[in-house]
mmCIF file of C-alpha atoms and ligand atoms in Angstrom:
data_model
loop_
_atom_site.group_PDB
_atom_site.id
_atom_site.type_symbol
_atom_site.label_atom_id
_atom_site.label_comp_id
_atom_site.label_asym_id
_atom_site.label_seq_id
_atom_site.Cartn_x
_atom_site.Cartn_y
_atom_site.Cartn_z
ATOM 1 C CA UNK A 258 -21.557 -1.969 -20.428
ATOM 2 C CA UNK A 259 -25.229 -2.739 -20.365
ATOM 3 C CA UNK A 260 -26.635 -5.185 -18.438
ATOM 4 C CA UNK A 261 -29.187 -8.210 -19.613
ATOM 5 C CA UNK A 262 -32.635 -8.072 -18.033
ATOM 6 C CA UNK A 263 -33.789 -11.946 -17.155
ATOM 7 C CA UNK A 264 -37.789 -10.730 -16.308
ATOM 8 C CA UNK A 265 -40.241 -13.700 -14.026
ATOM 9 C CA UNK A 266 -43.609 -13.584 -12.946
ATOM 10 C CA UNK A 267 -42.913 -13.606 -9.202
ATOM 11 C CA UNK A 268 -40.218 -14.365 -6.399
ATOM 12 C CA UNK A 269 -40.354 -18.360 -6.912
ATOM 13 C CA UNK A 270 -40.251 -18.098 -10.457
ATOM 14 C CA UNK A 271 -37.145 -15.441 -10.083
ATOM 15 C CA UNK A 272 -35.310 -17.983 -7.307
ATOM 16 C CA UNK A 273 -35.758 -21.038 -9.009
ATOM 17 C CA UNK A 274 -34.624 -19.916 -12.669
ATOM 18 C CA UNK A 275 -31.744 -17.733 -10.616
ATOM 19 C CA UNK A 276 -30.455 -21.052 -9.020
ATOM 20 C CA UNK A 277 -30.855 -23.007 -12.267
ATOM 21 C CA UNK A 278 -28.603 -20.256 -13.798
ATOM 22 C CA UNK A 279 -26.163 -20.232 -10.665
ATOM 23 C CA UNK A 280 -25.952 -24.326 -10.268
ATOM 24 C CA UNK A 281 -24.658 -24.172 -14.412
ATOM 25 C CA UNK A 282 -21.916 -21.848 -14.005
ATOM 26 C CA UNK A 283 -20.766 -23.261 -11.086
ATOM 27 C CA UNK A 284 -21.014 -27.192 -12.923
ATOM 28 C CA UNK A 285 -19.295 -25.926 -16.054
ATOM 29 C CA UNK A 286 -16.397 -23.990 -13.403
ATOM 30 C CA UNK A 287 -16.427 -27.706 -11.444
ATOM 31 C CA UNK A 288 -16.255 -29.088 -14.789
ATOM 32 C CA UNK A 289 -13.446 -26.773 -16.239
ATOM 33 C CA UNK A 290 -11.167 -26.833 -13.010
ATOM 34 C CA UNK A 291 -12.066 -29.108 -10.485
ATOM 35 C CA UNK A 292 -13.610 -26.594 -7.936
ATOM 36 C CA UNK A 293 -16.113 -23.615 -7.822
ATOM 37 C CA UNK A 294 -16.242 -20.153 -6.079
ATOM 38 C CA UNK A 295 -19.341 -18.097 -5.494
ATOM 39 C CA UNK A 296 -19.864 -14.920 -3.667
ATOM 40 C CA UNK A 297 -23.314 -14.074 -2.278
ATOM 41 C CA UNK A 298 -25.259 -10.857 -0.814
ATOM 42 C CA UNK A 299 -27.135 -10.527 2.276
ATOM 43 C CA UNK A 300 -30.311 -8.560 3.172
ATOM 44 C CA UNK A 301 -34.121 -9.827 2.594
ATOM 45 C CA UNK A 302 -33.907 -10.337 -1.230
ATOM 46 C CA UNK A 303 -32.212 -14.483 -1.476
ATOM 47 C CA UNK A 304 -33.311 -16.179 1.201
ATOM 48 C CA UNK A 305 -35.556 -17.768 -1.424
ATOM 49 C CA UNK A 306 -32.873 -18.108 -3.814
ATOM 50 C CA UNK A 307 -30.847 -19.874 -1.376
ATOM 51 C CA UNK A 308 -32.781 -22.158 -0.471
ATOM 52 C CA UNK A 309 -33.451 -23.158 -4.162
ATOM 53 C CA UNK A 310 -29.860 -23.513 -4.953
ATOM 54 C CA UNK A 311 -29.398 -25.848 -2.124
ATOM 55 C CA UNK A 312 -31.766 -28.363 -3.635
ATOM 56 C CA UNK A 313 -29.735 -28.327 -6.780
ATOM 57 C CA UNK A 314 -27.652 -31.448 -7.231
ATOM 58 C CA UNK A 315 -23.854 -30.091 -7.519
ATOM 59 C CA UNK A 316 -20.932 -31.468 -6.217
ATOM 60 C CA UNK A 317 -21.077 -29.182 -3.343
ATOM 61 C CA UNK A 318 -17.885 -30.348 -1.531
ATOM 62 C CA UNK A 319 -15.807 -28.700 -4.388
ATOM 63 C CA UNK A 320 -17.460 -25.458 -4.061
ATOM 64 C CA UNK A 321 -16.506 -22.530 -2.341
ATOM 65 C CA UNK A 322 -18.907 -19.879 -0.805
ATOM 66 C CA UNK A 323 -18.459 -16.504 0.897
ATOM 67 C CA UNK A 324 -20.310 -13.139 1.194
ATOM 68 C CA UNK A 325 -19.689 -10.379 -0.958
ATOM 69 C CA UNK A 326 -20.913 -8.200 2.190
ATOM 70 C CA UNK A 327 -21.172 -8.342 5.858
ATOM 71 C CA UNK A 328 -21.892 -6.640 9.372
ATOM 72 C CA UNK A 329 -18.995 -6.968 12.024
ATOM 73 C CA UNK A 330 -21.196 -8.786 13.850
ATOM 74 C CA UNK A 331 -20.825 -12.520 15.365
ATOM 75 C CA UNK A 332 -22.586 -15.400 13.575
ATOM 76 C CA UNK A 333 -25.066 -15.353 16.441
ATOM 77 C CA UNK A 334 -26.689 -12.235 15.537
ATOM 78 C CA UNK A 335 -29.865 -11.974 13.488
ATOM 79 C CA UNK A 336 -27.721 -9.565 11.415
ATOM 80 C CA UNK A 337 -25.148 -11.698 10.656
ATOM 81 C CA UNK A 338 -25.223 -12.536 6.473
ATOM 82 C CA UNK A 339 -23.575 -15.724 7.602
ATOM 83 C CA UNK A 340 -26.148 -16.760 9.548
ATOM 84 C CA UNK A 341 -28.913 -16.201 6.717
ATOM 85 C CA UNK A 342 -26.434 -18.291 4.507
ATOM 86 C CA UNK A 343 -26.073 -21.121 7.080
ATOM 87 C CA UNK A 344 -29.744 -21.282 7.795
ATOM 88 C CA UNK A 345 -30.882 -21.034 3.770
ATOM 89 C CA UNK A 346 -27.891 -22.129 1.429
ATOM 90 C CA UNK A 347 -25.402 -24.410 3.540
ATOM 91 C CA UNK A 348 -28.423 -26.525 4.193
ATOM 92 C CA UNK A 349 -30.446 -29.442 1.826
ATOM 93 C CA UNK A 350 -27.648 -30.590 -1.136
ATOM 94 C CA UNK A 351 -25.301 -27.760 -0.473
ATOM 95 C CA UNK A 352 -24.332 -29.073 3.255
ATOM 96 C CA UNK A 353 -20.988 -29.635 1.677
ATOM 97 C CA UNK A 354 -19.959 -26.649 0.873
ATOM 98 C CA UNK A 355 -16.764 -24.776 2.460
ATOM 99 C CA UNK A 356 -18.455 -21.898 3.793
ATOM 100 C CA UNK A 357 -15.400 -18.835 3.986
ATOM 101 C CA UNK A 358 -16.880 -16.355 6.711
ATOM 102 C CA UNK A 359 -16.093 -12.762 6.320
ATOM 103 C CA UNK A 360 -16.611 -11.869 9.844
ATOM 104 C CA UNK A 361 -13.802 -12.926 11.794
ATOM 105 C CA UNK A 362 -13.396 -11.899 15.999
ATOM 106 C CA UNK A 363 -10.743 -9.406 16.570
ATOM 107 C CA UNK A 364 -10.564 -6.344 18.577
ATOM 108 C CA UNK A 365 -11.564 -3.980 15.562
ATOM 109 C CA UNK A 366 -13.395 -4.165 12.207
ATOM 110 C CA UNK A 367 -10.243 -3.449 10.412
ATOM 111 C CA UNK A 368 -8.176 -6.485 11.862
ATOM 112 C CA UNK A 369 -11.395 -8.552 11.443
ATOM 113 C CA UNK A 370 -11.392 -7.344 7.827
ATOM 114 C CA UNK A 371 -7.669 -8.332 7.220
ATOM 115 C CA UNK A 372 -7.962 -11.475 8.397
ATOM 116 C CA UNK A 373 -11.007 -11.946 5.943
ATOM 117 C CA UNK A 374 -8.502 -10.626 2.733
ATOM 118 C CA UNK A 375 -6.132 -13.290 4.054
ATOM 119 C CA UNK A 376 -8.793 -15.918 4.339
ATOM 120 C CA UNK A 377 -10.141 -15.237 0.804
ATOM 121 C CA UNK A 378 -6.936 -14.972 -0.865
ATOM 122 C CA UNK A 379 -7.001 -16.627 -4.217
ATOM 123 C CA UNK A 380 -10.964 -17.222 -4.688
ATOM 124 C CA UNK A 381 -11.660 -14.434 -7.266
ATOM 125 C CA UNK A 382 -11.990 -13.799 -9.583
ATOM 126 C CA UNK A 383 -15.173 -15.715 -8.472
ATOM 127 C CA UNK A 384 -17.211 -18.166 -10.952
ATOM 128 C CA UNK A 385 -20.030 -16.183 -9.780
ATOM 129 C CA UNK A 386 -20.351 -13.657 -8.090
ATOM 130 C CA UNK A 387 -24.614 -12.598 -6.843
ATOM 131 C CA UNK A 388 -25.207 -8.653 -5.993
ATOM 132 C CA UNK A 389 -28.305 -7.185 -4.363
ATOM 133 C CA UNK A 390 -29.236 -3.568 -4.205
ATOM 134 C CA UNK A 391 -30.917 -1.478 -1.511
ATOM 135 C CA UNK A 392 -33.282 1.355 -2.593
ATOM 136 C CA UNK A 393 -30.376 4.100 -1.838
ATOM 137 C CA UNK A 394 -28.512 2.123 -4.425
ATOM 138 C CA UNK A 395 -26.020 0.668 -2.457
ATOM 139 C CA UNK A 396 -24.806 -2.638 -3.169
ATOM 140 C CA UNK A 397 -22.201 -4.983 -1.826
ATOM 141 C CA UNK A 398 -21.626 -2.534 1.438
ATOM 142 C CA UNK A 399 -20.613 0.118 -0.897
ATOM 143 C CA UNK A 400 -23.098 2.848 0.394
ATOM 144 C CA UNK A 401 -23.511 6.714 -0.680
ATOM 145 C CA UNK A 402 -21.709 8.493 1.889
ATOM 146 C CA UNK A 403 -19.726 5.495 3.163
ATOM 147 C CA UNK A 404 -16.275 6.490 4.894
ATOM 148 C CA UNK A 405 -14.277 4.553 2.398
ATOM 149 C CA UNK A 406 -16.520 4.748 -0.332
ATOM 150 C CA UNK A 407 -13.794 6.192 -2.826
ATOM 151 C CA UNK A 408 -11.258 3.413 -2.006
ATOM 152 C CA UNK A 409 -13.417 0.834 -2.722
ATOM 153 C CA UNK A 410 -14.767 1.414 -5.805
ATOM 154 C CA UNK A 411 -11.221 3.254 -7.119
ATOM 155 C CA UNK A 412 -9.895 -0.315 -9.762
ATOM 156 C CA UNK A 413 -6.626 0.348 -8.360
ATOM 157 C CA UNK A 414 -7.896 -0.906 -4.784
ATOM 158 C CA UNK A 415 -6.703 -3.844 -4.677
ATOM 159 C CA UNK A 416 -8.557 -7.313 -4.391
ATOM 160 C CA UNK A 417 -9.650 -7.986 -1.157
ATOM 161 C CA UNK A 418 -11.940 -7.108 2.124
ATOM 162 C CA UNK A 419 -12.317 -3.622 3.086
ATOM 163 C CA UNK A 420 -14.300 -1.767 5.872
ATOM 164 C CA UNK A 421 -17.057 0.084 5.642
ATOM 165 C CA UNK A 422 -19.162 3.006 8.131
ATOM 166 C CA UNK A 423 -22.292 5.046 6.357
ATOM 167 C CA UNK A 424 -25.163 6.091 8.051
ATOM 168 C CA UNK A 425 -27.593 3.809 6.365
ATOM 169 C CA UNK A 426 -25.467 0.657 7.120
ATOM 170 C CA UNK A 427 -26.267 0.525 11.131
ATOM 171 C CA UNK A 428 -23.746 -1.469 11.969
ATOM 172 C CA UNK A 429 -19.552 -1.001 10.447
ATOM 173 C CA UNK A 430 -19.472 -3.680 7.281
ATOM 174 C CA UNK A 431 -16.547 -5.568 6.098
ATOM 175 C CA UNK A 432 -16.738 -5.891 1.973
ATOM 176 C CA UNK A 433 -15.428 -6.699 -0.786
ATOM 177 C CA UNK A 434 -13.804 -4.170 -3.364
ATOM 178 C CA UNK A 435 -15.029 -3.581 -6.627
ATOM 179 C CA UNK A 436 -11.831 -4.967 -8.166
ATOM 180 C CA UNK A 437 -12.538 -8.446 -6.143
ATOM 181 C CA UNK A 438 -16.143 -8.405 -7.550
ATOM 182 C CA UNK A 439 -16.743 -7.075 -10.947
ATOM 183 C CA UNK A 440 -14.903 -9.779 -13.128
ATOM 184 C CA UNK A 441 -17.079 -12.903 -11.679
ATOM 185 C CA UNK A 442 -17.488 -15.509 -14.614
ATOM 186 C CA UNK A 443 -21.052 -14.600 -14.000
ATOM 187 C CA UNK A 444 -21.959 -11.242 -12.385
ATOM 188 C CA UNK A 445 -25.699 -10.899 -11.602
ATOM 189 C CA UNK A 446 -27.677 -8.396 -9.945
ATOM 190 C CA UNK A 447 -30.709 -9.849 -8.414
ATOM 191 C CA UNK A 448 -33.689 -7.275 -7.598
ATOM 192 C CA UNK A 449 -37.204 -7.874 -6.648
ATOM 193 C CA UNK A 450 -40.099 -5.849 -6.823
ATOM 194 C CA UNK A 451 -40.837 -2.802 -9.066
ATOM 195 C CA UNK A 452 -39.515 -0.023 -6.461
ATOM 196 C CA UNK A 453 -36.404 -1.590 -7.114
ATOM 197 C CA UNK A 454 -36.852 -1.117 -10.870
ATOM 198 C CA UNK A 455 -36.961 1.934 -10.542
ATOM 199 C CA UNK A 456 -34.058 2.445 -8.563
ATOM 200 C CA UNK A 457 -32.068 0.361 -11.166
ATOM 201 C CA UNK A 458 -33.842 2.961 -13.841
ATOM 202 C CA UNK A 459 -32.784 5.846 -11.716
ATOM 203 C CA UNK A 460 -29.140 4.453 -11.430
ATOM 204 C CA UNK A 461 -28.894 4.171 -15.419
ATOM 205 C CA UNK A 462 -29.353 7.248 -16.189
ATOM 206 C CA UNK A 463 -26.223 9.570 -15.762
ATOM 207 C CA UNK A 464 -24.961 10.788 -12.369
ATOM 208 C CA UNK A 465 -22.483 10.617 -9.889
ATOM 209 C CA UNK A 466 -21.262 6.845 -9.036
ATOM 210 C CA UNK A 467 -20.633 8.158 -5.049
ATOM 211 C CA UNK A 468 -24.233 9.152 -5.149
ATOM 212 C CA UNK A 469 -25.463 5.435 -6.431
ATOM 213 C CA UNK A 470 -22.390 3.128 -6.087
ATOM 214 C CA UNK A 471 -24.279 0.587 -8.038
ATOM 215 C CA UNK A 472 -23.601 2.902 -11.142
ATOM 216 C CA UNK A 473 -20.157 1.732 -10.448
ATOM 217 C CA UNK A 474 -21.118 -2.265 -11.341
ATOM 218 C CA UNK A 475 -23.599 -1.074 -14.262
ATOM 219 C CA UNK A 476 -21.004 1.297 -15.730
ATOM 220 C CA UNK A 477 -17.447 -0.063 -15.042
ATOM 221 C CA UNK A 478 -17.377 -3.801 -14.484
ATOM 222 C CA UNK A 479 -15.434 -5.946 -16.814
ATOM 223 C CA UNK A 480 -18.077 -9.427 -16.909
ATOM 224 C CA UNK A 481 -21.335 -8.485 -18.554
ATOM 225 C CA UNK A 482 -24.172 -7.585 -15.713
ATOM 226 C CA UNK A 483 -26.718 -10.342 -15.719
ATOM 227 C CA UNK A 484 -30.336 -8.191 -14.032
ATOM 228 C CA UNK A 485 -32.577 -11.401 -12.262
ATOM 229 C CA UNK A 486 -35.789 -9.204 -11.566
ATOM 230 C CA UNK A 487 -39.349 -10.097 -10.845
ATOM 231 C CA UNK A 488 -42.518 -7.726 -9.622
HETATM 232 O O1 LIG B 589 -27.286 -4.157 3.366
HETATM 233 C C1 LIG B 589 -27.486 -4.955 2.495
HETATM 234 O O2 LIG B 589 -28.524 -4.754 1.646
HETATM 235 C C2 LIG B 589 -28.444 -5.160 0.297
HETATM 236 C C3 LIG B 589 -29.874 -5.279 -0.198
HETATM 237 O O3 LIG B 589 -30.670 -5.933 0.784
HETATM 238 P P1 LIG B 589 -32.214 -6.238 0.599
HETATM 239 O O4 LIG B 589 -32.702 -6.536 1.997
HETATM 240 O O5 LIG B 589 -32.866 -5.010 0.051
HETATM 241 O O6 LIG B 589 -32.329 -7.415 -0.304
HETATM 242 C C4 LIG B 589 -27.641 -6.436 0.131
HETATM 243 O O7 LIG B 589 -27.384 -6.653 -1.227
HETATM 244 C C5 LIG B 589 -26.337 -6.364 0.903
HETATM 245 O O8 LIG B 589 -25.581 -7.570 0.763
HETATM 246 C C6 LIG B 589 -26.652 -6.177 2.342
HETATM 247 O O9 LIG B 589 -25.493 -6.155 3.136
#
């Protein structure tokens, strides 16, 4: 399926008409049935999108957010995605918000990760669903080489929170499958910055999924890929 390219002059242009976008779909899902459900990515790229959504007016108490990705690591870690959420989204407007953590603590990744399937039962397919990509084309924590790569981008997988090991994830990740992600009301992929672009170039032409698992969203996902992108 191909994906449409949104194109801004710069990073505030990009998180400000991202939000506007993102605060819509999750009216019109408020609108249509009472609640909302939105699933967001670490890593450097939305801290400024975040903290534009949480200045838009919503009813935030009826929306739900959780992480399509994140490190088995405690909230209290710089590397926690929760924490960047709690500093930049669940902040301004959007203090309402029920916040659904993927990280749980348990004695391994793989408990904490089935306790995060339980905890998310129900919410997707998500109103929205927001994707980032890292220059080896991972995205979500679905990395080239990842131990359980395969599984989790295989449709049969069923919806829910996996775990993942790769050497260019540091620490072990807890994710979401493909199946949980790639039928969002509104799937975007939000990039900045033109090495990026040309990763995204790179990953359209043909190849091997495994090699570039975003190939898997651009090529096999069921919602139409909205691209956010600015220089
Ligand atoms: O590891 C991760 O990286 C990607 C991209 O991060 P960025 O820093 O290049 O914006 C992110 O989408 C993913 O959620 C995160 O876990």
């Amino acid at each position: 399926m191909s994906a449409t390219q949104h194109i801004f002059d710069d990073g505030n242009a990009l998180a400000e008409g991202l939000a506007d976008a993102v605060s819509s779909r999750l009216a019109a899902a408020i609108e249509t049935h009472g609640a909302a459900s939105i699933a967001v990515s670490g890593g450097s790229t939305p801290k400024v999108f975040f903290r534009a959504l949480s200045q838009r007016e919503l009813d935030w108490a009826k929306v739900t957010v959780t992480l399509v990705d994140e490190r088995f690591v405690p909230p209290e870690s710089d590397r926690s995605n929760h924490a960047l959420v709690a500093a930049n989204l669940l902040t301004n407007r959007a203090t309402a918000a029920n916040f659904v953590p993927l990280y749980h603590e348990a004695a391994t990744a793989d408990d904490a990760s089935a306790l995060a399937s339980a905890a998310t039962t129900g919410l997707a397919p998500f109103d929205v669903v927001v994707l980032g990509m890292g220059t080896d084309g991972h995205t979500a924590s679905f990395f080239p080489g990842g131990t359980r790569l395969k599984e989790a981008l295989d449709p049969a997988t069923p919806r829910g929170v996996i775990t993942m090991e790769a050497d260019g994830a540091g620490e072990t990740r807890l994710t979401f499958t493909f199946s949980s992600l790639h039928d969002a009301g509104f799937l975007v992929l939000h990039i900045e910055g033109n090495g990026k672009k040309e990763v995204l170039a790179q990953a359209e032409l043909p190849g091997d999924e495994a090699e570039m698992p975003i190939r898997a969203i651009l090529r096999r996902a069921a919602s139409p890929l909205q691209v956010y992108w600015a220089p």
